[in-house]
Amino acid sequence: MAATMKDIARLTGLGLATISSYFNGGNVREKNRVKIEKAIEELHYEVNEVARGLKTNATKTIGVVIPELNNIFCAEIITGMEDILRSHGYATIVCDCRTDKKLEQEAVEFLIRRRVDGIINMPVDETGAHLKRFQKTGKPIVLIDRKIQGISCDSVLVDNKKAAEDAMQLFIEKGHRKIGIIGGPEGIFTAEERLEGYYTALKKAGIPIKNSLVYHGDYTIQGGVRGLEELVRENPDMTAVFVTNYEMTMGAMIGVNELGIQIPEQLSVIGFDNLQFARACRPKLTIVSQPTDRIAREIARIILEHLEKKEERSEEPFMEKLQTEIMEGKSVSILNR
Amino acid sequence: MAATMKDIARLTGLGLATISSYFNGGNVREKNRVKIEKAIEELHYEVNEVARGLKTNATKTIGVVIPELNNIFCAEIITGMEDILRSHGYATIVCDCRTDKKLEQEAVEFLIRRRVDGIINMPVDETGAHLKRFQKTGKPIVLIDRKIQGISCDSVLVDNKKAAEDAMQLFIEKGHRKIGIIGGPEGIFTAEERLEGYYTALKKAGIPIKNSLVYHGDYTIQGGVRGLEELVRENPDMTAVFVTNYEMTMGAMIGVNELGIQIPEQLSVIGFDNLQFARACRPKLTIVSQPTDRIAREIARIILEHLEKKEERSEEPFMEKLQTEIMEGKSVSILNR
DNA sequence: CTGAAAGCGCTAACAA
DNA sequence: TTGTTAGCGCTTTCAG
């Protein structure tokens, strides 16, 4: 059995309050401080955060609910966040809900039972129903990457529409007009925004929209493979494809390889995220790159702000929108019209 | 403030023990069961796992300490484990120690304070010093992928030596004799085993070892890039390279691309892990593939076994060794001697 | 089957 | 500054 504060009290002859005070930054007489530290050493004492959590009604734990840990965008954000949160004494419980609304709901309930101090969520259920119960606790919720309807809370987003517009702009400048898109699942915020950017850019350039050029994918590698295959099959005259997330970009490259298509001679491609992957492609892929690091830092900052100073609650929800960047490779050809 | 069992007791007129018994699968009179359930509904009661944890001295939480969440091998294993553990009611606190021994040590202490019921660790410190303290609690430790010296506990490993031998065997069969290797960091168990396999295969084939063909990398993408560049520079006659983890494989492909090397005409390559990446390479990469899914399931199974039935402790440490598989692509040429 | 009561390890008044 | 004490919400004897 682990040592407790009582053991320290007994060993030092001091009262519990003194020990507690020592641990919580109170003033303790130098002589006693030394005694306590010696006892800690001897007993191998480690604070029991469980007991502390029960007493203070704060577990120093925050829950993270994401659609897929294998998704590299999620993994990178979590890595960054966890680092910061832990350095502030917060533990992170990550729940991967496999892009399943029911599992997402269960994950939130699981976290409620564990009395986490806050939840960070990249939501699958766009109605936000799964967060209703947690929000009633008055504890903070921060949304990553996706807005939802029913819940008013802080969020860190990416300017997806602009991201897509930028990519399309690049294609259009280089003379492309038959441009396909491998989009994300319907109902997902980022997917809709990116698609909107696609349409807007075409409209601005006066290029008519063609339905067969729009493939509705599912943000998975297999979806990317299928998307590329279908777009190529349905549109023999297509000269360029924009792929709207990393997994599908990898899938599209698999498709390109397996069909033996030459990039950029036969097809120009702009992908999404993971600069290292883009470098590993032949030729180097042009991509839209999201600032995952910034996102991670902002999320951590926001939730820590809520957690540390409890005053400023119930203000306007804060929404931060970060910009993406295009990293040019050699996967876009210049078309002579 | 959240509802407590007391509130349920008050609302139903029952005693605390009855409510507790209800939650813990005891027998409760049908009539009371209904009453309790109604009260739960009304009060939006959710069990407080913190209080339960304090009382039962079991937090239903397990800590996971890994070198790098961004490492895809880690991420996949964790995803698989977390899924299983959560479905058994266990939360997972993942600590990414950034391949830093000091951070690894801190992570373990952090988890001790939170009184996790067990630790799963892919160790960075090969002496195991960081686990000593936790082991004294008598709670289970399971090691992933790497053995360590000082600690006797269960582990799930991969037959790394055989994996490397198989890859080398493939090269040798196809007529390669000047084969380079991009190895992992010294002191890391898997890296040493893979290197050993490399040497063994060469010896068996009667091929002399050449030091300039052995690059000591660090399991990072950048390390892979540098490794490939250096091997190519130092060994103009090298015909094949074996890369010993996924990140370095990606790095090697970046290097190959940036140097404009043709695979497999100018250089044959066998990489490691991530079949999807291998498919996305042109030409499709031949890789050694580790059974991440199996590893995840085995780890979860082992720790759950320890956690559920506490009898069979202090037995012989259980070591499981899983086999890898070669997934053939088109990145290895047949050499006519 | 159910109720009363003790106590897990800690914090936070309050008193000294 | 330090000691005493009362809980935080739950489980778990022990009676009834």
Coordinates of N, CA and C (backbone and C1' of nucleotides) in Angstrom, one line a residue, chain A residues 13-15 17-18 28-29 32 54-55, chain D residues 1-10:
Chain A
G13 N 5.6 13.9 13.1 CA 5.0 14.4 14.3 C 4.2 15.7 14.0
L14 N 4.0 16.0 12.7 CA 3.3 17.2 12.4 C 1.8 16.9 12.1
G15 N 1.0 17.9 11.9 CA -0.4 17.7 11.7 C -0.6 17.6 10.2
A17 N -2.6 19.2 8.3 CA -2.7 20.5 7.6 C -1.4 21.0 7.2
T18 N -0.4 20.8 8.0 CA 1.0 21.3 7.7 C 1.5 20.6 6.4
V28 N 5.6 26.9 5.3 CA 5.9 25.9 6.3 C 7.3 26.3 6.8
R29 N 7.4 26.2 8.1 CA 8.7 26.5 8.8 C 9.8 25.7 8.2
N32 N 10.5 22.3 9.5 CA 9.5 21.3 9.2 C 9.6 20.9 7.8
L54 N -11.2 14.0 -5.7 CA -12.5 13.9 -5.1 C -12.8 15.1 -4.2
K55 N -11.8 15.5 -3.4 CA -12.0 16.6 -2.5 C -12.2 17.9 -3.2
Chain D
dT1 P 3.8 32.1 8.4 O5' 3.9 30.6 8.6 C5' 5.0 29.8 9.0 C4' 4.6 29.1 10.2 C3' 4.2 27.6 10.0 O3' 5.0 26.9 10.8 C1' 2.5 28.7 11.3
dT2 P 5.1 25.3 10.7 O5' 3.8 24.8 11.4 C5' 3.8 24.7 12.8 C4' 2.4 24.3 13.3 C3' 2.0 22.9 12.8 O3' 1.9 22.1 14.0 C1' 0.2 24.5 12.8
dG3 P 1.6 20.5 13.8 O5' 0.2 20.4 14.4 C5' 0.0 20.8 15.7 C4' -1.5 20.7 16.1 C3' -2.2 19.3 15.7 O3' -3.0 18.9 16.8 C1' -3.3 21.1 14.6
dT4 P -3.7 17.6 16.8 O5' -5.2 18.0 16.5 C5' -5.7 19.3 17.1 C4' -7.2 19.4 16.7 C3' -7.9 18.1 16.5 O3' -9.2 18.1 17.1 C1' -8.1 19.5 14.6
dT5 P -10.2 16.9 17.0 O5' -11.1 17.3 15.7 C5' -11.7 18.6 15.7 C4' -12.5 18.7 14.4 C3' -13.3 17.4 14.0 O3' -14.5 17.8 13.5 C1' -12.0 18.2 12.2
dA6 P -15.7 16.8 13.5 O5' -16.5 17.2 12.3 C5' -16.6 18.6 11.9 C4' -16.7 18.8 10.4 C3' -17.6 17.8 9.7 O3' -18.3 18.5 8.7 C1' -15.5 17.7 8.8
dG7 P -19.6 17.8 8.1 O5' -19.1 16.3 7.8 C5' -19.4 15.8 6.5 C4' -18.7 16.5 5.4 C3' -18.8 15.8 4.1 O3' -19.1 16.7 3.0 C1' -16.5 16.0 4.7
dC8 P -20.1 16.2 1.9 O5' -19.2 16.0 0.6 C5' -18.6 17.1 -0.1 C4' -17.6 16.6 -1.1 C3' -18.1 15.3 -1.8 O3' -18.6 15.7 -3.1 C1' -15.9 15.0 -1.0
dG9 P -20.1 15.3 -3.4 O5' -20.0 13.7 -3.8 C5' -19.3 13.3 -4.9 C4' -19.1 11.8 -4.9 C3' -20.4 11.0 -4.8 O3' -20.4 10.0 -5.8 C1' -19.0 10.3 -3.1
dC10 P -21.5 9.0 -6.0 O5' -20.9 7.7 -5.4 C5' -19.8 7.1 -6.1 C4' -19.0 6.2 -5.2 C3' -19.6 4.9 -4.8 O3' -19.1 3.9 -5.7 C1' -18.5 6.0 -3.0

